[in-house]
PDB file of C-alpha atoms in Angstrom:
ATOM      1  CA  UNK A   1      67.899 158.744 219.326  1.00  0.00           C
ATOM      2  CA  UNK A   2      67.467 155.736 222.163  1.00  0.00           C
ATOM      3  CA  UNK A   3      64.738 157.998 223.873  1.00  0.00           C
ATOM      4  CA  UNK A   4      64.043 161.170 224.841  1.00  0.00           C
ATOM      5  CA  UNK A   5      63.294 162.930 227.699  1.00  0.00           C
ATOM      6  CA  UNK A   6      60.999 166.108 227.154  1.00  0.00           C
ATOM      7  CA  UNK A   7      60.827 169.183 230.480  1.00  0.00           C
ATOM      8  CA  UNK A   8      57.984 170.638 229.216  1.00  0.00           C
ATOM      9  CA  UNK A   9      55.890 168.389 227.234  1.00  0.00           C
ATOM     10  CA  UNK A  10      53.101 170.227 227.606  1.00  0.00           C
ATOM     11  CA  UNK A  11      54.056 173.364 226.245  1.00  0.00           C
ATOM     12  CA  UNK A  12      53.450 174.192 222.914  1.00  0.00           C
ATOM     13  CA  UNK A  13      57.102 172.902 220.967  1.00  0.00           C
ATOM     14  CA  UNK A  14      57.292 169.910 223.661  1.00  0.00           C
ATOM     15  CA  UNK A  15      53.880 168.645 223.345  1.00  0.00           C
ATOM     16  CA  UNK A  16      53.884 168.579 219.274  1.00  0.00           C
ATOM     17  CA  UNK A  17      57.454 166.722 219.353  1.00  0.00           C
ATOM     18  CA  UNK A  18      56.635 164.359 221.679  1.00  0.00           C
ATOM     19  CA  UNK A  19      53.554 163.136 220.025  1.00  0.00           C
ATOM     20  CA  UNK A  20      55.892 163.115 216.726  1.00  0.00           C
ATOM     21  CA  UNK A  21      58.594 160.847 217.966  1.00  0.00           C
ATOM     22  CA  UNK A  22      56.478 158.370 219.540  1.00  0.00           C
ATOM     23  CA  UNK A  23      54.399 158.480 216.170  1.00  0.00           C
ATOM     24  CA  UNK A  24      57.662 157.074 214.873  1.00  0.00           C
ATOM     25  CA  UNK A  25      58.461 154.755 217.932  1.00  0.00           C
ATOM     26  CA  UNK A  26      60.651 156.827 219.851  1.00  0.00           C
ATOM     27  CA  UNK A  27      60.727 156.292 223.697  1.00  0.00           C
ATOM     28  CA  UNK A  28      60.190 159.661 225.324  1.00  0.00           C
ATOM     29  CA  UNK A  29      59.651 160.387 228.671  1.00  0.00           C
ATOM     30  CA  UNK A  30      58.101 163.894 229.488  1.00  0.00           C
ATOM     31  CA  UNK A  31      58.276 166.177 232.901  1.00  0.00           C
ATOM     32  CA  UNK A  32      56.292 169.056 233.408  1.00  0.00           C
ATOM     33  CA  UNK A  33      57.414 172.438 234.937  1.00  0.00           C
ATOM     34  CA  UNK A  34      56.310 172.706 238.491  1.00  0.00           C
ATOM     35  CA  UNK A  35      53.580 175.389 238.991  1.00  0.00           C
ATOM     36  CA  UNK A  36      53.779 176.281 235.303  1.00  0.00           C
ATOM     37  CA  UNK A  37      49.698 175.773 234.724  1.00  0.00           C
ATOM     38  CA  UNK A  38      49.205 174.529 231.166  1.00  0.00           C
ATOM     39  CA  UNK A  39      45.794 175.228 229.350  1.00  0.00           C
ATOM     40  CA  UNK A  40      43.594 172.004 228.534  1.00  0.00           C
ATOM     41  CA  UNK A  41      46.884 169.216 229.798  1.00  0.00           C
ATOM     42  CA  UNK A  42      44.326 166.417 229.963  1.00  0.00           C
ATOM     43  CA  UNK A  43      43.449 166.613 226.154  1.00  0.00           C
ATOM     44  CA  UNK A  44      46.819 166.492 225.695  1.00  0.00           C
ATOM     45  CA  UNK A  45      47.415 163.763 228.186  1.00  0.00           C
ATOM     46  CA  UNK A  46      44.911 162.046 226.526  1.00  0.00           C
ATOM     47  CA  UNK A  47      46.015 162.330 223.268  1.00  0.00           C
ATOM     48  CA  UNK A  48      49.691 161.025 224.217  1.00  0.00           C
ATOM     49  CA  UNK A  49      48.986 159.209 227.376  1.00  0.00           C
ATOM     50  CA  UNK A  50      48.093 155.528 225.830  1.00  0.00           C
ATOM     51  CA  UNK A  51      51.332 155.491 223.826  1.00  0.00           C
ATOM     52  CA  UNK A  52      53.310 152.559 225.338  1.00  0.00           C
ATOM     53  CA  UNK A  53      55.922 154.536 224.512  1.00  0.00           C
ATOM     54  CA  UNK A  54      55.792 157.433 226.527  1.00  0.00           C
ATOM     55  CA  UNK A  55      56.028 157.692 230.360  1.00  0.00           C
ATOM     56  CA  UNK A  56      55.094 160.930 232.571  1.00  0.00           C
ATOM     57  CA  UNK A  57      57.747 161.367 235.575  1.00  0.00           C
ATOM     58  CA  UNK A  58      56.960 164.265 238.133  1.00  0.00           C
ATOM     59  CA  UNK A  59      59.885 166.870 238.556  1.00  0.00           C
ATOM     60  CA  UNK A  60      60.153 165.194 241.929  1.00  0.00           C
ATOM     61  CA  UNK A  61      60.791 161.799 240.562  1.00  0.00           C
ATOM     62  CA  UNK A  62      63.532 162.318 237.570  1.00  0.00           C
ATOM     63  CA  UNK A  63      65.680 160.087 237.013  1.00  0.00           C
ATOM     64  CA  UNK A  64      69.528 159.472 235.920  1.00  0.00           C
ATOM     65  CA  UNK A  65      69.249 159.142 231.927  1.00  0.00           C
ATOM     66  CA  UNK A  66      72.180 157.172 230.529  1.00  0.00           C
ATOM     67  CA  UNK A  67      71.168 157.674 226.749  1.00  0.00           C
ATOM     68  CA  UNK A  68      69.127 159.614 224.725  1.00  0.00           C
ATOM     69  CA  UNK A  69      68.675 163.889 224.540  1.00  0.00           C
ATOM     70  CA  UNK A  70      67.372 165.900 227.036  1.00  0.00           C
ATOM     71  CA  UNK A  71      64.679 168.983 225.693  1.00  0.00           C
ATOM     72  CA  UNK A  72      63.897 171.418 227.453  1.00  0.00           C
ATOM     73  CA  UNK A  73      61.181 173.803 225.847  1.00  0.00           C
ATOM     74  CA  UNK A  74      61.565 177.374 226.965  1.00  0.00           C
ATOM     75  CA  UNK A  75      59.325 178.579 224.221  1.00  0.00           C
ATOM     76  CA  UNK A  76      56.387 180.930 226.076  1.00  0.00           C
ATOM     77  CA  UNK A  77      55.413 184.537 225.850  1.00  0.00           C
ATOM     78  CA  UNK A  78      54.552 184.499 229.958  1.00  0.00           C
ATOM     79  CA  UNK A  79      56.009 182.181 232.038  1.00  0.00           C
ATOM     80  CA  UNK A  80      59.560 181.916 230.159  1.00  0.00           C
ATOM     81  CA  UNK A  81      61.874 183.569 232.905  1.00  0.00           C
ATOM     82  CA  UNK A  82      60.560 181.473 235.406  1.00  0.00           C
ATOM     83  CA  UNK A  83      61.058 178.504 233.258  1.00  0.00           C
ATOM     84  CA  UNK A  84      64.791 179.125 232.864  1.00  0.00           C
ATOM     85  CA  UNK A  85      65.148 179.861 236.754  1.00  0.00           C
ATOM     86  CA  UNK A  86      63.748 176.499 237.438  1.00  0.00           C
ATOM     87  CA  UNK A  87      65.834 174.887 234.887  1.00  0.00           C
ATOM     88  CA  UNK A  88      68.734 176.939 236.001  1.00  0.00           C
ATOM     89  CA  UNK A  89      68.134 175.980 239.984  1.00  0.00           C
ATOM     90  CA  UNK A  90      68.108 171.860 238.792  1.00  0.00           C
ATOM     91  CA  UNK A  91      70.637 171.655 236.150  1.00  0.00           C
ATOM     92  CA  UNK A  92      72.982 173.472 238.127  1.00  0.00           C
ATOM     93  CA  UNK A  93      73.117 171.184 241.179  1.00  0.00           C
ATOM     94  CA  UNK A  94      76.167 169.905 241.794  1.00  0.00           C
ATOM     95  CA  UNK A  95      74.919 166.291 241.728  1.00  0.00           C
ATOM     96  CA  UNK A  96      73.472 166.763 238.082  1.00  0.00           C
ATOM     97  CA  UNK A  97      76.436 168.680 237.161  1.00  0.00           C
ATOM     98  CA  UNK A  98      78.760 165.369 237.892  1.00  0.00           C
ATOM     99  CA  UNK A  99      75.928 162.963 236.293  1.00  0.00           C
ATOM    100  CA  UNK A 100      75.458 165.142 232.970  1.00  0.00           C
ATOM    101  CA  UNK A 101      79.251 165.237 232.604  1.00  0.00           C
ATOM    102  CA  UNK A 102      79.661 161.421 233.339  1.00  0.00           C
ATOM    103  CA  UNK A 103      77.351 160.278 231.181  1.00  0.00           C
ATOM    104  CA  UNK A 104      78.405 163.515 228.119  1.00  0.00           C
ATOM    105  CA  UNK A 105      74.583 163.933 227.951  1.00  0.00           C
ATOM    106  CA  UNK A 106      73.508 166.899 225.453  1.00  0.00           C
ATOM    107  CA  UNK A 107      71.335 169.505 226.508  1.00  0.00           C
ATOM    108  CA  UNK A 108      69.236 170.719 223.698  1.00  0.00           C
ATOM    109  CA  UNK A 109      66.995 174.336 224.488  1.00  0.00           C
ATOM    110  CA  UNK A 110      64.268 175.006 222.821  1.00  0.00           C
ATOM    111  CA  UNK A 111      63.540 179.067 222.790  1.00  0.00           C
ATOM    112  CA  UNK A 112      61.854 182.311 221.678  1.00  0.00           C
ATOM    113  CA  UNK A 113      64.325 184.432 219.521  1.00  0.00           C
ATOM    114  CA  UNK A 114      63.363 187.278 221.069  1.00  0.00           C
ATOM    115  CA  UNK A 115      64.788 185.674 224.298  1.00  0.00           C
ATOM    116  CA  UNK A 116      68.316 184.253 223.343  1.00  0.00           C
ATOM    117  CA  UNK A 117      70.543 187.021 224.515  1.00  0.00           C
ATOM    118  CA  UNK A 118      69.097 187.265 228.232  1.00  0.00           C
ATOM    119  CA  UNK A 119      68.930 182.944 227.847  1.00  0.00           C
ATOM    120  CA  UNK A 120      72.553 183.216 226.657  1.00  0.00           C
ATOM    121  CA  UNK A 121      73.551 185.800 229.215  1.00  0.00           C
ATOM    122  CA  UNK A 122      71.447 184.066 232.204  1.00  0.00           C
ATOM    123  CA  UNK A 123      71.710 180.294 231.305  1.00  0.00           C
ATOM    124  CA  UNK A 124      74.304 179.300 228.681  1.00  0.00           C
ATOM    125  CA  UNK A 125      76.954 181.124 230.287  1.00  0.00           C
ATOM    126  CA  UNK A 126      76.683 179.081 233.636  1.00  0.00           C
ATOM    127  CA  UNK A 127      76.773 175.948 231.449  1.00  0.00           C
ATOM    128  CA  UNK A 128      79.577 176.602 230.007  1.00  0.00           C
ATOM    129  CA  UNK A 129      81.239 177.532 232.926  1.00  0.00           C
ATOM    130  CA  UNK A 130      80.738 174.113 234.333  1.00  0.00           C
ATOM    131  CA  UNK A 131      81.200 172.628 231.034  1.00  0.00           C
ATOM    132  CA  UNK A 132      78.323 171.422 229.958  1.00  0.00           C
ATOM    133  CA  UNK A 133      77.652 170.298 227.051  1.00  0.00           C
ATOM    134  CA  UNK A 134      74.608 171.941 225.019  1.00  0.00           C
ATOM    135  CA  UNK A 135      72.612 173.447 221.613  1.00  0.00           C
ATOM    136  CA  UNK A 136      69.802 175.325 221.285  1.00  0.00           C
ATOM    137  CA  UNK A 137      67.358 176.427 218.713  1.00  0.00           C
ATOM    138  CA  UNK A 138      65.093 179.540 218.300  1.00  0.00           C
ATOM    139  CA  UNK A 139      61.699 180.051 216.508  1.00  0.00           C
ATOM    140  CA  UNK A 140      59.441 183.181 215.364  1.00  0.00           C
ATOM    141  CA  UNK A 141      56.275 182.877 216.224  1.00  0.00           C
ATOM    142  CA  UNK A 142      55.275 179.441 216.077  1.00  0.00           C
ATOM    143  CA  UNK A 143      51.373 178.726 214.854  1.00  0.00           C
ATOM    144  CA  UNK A 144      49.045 175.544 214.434  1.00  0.00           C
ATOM    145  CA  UNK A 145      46.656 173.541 216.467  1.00  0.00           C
ATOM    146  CA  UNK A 146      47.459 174.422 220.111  1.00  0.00           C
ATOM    147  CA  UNK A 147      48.842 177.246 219.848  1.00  0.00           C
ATOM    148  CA  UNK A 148      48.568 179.226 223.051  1.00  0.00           C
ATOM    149  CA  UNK A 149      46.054 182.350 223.041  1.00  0.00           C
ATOM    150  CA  UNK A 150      48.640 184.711 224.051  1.00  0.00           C
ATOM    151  CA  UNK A 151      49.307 184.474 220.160  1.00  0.00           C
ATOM    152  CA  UNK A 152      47.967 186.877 218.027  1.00  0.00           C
ATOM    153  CA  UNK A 153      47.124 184.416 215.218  1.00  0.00           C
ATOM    154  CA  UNK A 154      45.309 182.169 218.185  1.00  0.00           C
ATOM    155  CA  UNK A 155      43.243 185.076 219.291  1.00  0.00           C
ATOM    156  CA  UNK A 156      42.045 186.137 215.937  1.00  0.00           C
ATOM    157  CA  UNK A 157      41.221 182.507 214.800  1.00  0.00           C
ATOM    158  CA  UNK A 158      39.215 182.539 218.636  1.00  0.00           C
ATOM    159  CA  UNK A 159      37.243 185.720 217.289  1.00  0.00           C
ATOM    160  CA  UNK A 160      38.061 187.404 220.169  1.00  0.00           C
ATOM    161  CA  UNK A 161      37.023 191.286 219.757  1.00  0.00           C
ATOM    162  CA  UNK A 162      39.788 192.497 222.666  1.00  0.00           C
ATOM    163  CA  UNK A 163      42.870 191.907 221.053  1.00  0.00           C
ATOM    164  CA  UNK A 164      46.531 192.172 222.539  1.00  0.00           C
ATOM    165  CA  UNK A 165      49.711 191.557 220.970  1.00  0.00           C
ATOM    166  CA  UNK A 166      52.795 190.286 223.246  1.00  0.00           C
ATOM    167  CA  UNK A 167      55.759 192.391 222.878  1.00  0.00           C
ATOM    168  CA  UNK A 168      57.297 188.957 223.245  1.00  0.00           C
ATOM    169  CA  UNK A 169      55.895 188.192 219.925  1.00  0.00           C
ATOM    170  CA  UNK A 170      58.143 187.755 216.698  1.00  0.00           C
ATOM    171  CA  UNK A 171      56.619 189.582 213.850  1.00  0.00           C
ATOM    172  CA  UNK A 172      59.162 189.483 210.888  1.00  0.00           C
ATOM    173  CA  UNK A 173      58.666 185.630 210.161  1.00  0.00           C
ATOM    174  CA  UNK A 174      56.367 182.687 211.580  1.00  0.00           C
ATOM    175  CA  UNK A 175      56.324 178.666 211.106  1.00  0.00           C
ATOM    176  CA  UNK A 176      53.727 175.965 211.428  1.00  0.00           C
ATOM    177  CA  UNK A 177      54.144 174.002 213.967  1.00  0.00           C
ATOM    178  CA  UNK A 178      54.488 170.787 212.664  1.00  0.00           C
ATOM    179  CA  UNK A 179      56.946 171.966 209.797  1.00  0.00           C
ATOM    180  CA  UNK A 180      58.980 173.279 212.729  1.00  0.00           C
ATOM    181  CA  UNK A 181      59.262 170.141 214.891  1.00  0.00           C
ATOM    182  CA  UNK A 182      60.249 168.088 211.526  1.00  0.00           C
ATOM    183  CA  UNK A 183      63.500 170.553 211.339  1.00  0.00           C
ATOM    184  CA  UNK A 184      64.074 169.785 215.054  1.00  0.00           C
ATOM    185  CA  UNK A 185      64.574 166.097 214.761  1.00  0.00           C
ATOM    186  CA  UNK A 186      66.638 166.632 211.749  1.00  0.00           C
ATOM    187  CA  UNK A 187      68.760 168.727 214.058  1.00  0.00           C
ATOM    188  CA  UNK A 188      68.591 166.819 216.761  1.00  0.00           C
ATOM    189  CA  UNK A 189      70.477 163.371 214.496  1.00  0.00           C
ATOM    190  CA  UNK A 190      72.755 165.719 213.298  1.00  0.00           C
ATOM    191  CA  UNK A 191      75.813 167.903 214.265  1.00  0.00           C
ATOM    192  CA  UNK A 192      74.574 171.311 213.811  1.00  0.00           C
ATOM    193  CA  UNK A 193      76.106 174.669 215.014  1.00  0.00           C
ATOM    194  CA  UNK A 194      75.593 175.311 218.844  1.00  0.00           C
ATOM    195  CA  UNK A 195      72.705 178.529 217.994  1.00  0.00           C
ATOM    196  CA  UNK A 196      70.151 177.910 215.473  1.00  0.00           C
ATOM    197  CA  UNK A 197      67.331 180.052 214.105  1.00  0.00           C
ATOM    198  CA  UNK A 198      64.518 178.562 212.355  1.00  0.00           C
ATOM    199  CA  UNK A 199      63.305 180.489 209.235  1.00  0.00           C
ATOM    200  CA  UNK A 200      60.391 180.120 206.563  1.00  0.00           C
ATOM    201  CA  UNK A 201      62.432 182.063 204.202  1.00  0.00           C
ATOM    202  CA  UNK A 202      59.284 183.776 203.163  1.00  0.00           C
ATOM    203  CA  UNK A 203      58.961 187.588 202.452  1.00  0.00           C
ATOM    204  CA  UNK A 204      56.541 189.261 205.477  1.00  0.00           C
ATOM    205  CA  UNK A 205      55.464 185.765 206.610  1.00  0.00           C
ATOM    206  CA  UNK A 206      54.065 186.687 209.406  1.00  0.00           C
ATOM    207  CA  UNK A 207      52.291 189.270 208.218  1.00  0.00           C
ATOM    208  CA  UNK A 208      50.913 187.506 205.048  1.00  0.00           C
ATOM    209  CA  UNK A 209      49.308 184.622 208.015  1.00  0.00           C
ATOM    210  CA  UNK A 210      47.786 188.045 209.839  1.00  0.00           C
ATOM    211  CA  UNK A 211      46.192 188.824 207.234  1.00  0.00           C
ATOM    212  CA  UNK A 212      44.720 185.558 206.023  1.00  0.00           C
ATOM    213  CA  UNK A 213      42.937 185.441 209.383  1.00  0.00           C
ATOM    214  CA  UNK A 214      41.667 188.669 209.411  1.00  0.00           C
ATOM    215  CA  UNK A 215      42.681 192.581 208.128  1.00  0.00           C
ATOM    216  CA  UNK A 216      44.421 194.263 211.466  1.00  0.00           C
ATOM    217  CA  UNK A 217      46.570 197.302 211.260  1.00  0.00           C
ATOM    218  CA  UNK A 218      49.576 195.980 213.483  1.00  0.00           C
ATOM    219  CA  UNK A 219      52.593 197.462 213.487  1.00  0.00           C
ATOM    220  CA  UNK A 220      56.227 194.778 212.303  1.00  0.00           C
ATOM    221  CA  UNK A 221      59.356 196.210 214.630  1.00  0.00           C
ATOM    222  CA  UNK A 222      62.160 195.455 213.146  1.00  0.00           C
ATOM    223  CA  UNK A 223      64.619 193.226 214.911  1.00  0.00           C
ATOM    224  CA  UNK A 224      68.570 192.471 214.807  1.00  0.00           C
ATOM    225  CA  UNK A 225      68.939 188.738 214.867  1.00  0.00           C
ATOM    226  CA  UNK A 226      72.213 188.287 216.950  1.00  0.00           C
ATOM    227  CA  UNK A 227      75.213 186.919 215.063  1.00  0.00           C
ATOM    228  CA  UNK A 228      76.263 183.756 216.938  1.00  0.00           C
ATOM    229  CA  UNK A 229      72.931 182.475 215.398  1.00  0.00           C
ATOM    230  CA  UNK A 230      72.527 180.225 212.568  1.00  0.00           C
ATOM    231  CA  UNK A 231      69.679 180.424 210.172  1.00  0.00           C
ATOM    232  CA  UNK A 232      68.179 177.196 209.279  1.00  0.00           C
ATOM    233  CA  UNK A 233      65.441 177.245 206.617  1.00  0.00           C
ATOM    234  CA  UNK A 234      62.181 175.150 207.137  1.00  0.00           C
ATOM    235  CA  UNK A 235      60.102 174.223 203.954  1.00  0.00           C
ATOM    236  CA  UNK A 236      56.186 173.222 204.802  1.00  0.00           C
ATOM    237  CA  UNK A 237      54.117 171.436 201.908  1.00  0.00           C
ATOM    238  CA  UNK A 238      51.308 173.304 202.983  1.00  0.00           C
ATOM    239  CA  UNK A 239      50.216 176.970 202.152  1.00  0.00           C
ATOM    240  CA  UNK A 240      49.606 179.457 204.637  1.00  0.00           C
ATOM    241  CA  UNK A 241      45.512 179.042 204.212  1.00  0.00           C
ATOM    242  CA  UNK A 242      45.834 174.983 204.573  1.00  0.00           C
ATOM    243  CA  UNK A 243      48.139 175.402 207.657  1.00  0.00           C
ATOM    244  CA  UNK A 244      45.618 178.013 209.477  1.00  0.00           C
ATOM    245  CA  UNK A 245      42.432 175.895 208.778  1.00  0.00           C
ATOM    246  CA  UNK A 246      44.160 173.210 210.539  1.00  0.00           C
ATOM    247  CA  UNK A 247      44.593 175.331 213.284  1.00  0.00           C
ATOM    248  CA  UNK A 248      41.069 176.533 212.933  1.00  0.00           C
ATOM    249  CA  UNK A 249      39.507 173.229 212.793  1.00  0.00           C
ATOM    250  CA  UNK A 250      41.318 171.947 215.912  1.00  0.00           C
ATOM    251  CA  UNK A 251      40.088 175.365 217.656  1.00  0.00           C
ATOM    252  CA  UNK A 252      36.180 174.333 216.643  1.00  0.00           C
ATOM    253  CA  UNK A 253      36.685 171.054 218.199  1.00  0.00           C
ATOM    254  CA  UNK A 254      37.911 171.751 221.641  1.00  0.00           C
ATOM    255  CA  UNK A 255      35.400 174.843 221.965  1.00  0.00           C
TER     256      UNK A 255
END
């Protein structure tokens, strides 16, 4: 990729890639969400911020991007609908339309799996109606060092006593994070299928990192994974336990 331009890269997918491809000399420029409130953003900005590499451009000051992909991460348990409506309200212009066409810029959607039929009824639809171009790739429950609290995993490794479980939660399978932005960029160089899913490939994942945390009865719905979605399998070197204490370190140090 020349660069890459990041909406969201603050939230939880956008913020780990973007601090991996300017680790490896990228050029991204990121653009956060307007009045989308993102838990401890000057860490983050510090931890990205001195990279010469990276610049921050306010939704009111995007530019025309002649190279390069454009992410968007949709991936959030709360604030995902109105995510896609303000994606939806700028991509859609008729301006942007022309530009993206122009210029045959790819539009690459980063989601919740539990969300890709209303994102593919609400959002994918429209852009295909206009004909533009696009992927997208899905996750289970994503884990690792800043990893929002609405997680269960996040909550647990917190201690919190008052636990509650999004219904927006995928419980059959779950990734660490960094494992999970590694199969992005290899998806991102290649030509993949238009829907991806991202799977461990491990039996009762999910459950197996519940209960390395801490013994909770919780109950694992069982869930159809649509059929215009490709499976992709990600591999980590690390075991469940080394992935979690990573998580739980980084959770001791900001406390």
């Amino acid at each position: 990729m020349e660069n890459a331009v990041i909406f969201g890269t603050y939230q939880f997918i956008g913020f780990h890639l973007c601090r991996s491809l300017l680790e490896e000399g990228e050029a991204v420029y990121g653009i956060s969400y307007p009045n989308v409130e993102i838990k401890d953003i000057e860490d983050k900005r510090l931890e990205i911020g001195r990279n010469a590499n990276y610049q921050e451009i306010s939704w009111g000051e995007k530019i025309t991007f002649e190279s390069g992909k454009i992410i968007y991460d949709c991936y959030d348990l709360s604030k995902s609908k109105q995510i896609v409506e303000r994606i939806k309200s700028d991509v859609l212009q008729e301006q942007n339309v022309q530009e993206l066409i122009r210029h045959n810029q790819e539009l690459i959607f980063l989601g919740n799996i539990l969300e890709f039929e209303e994102h593919a009824e609400n959002l994918y639809s429209l852009l295909e109606q206009q004909g533009l171009p696009y992927r997208a790739i899905y996750f289970p429950t994503l884990f690792g060092p800043w990893q929002p609290n609405e997680f269960l995993f996040a909550q647990l490794l917190e201690g919190n006593e008052e636990i509650v479980i999004s219904d927006k939660e995928y419980r059959e399978d779950a990734i660490f994070i960094a494992d999970a932005v590694h199969s992005v960029k290899e998806l991102l160089v290649k030509n993949s299928e238009r829907y991806i899913f991202l799977r461990s490939g491990l039996k009762d994942q999910w459950q197996q990192c519940q209960k390395a945390i801490r013994e909770l009865a919780v109950d694992i719905p069982s869930y159809a994974i649509p059929p215009l979605l490709h499976s992709y399998g990600v591999a980590s070197p690390n075991n469940n336990a080394e992935n979690l204490e990573m998580q739980r370190r980084h959770i001791k140090m900001y406390k």
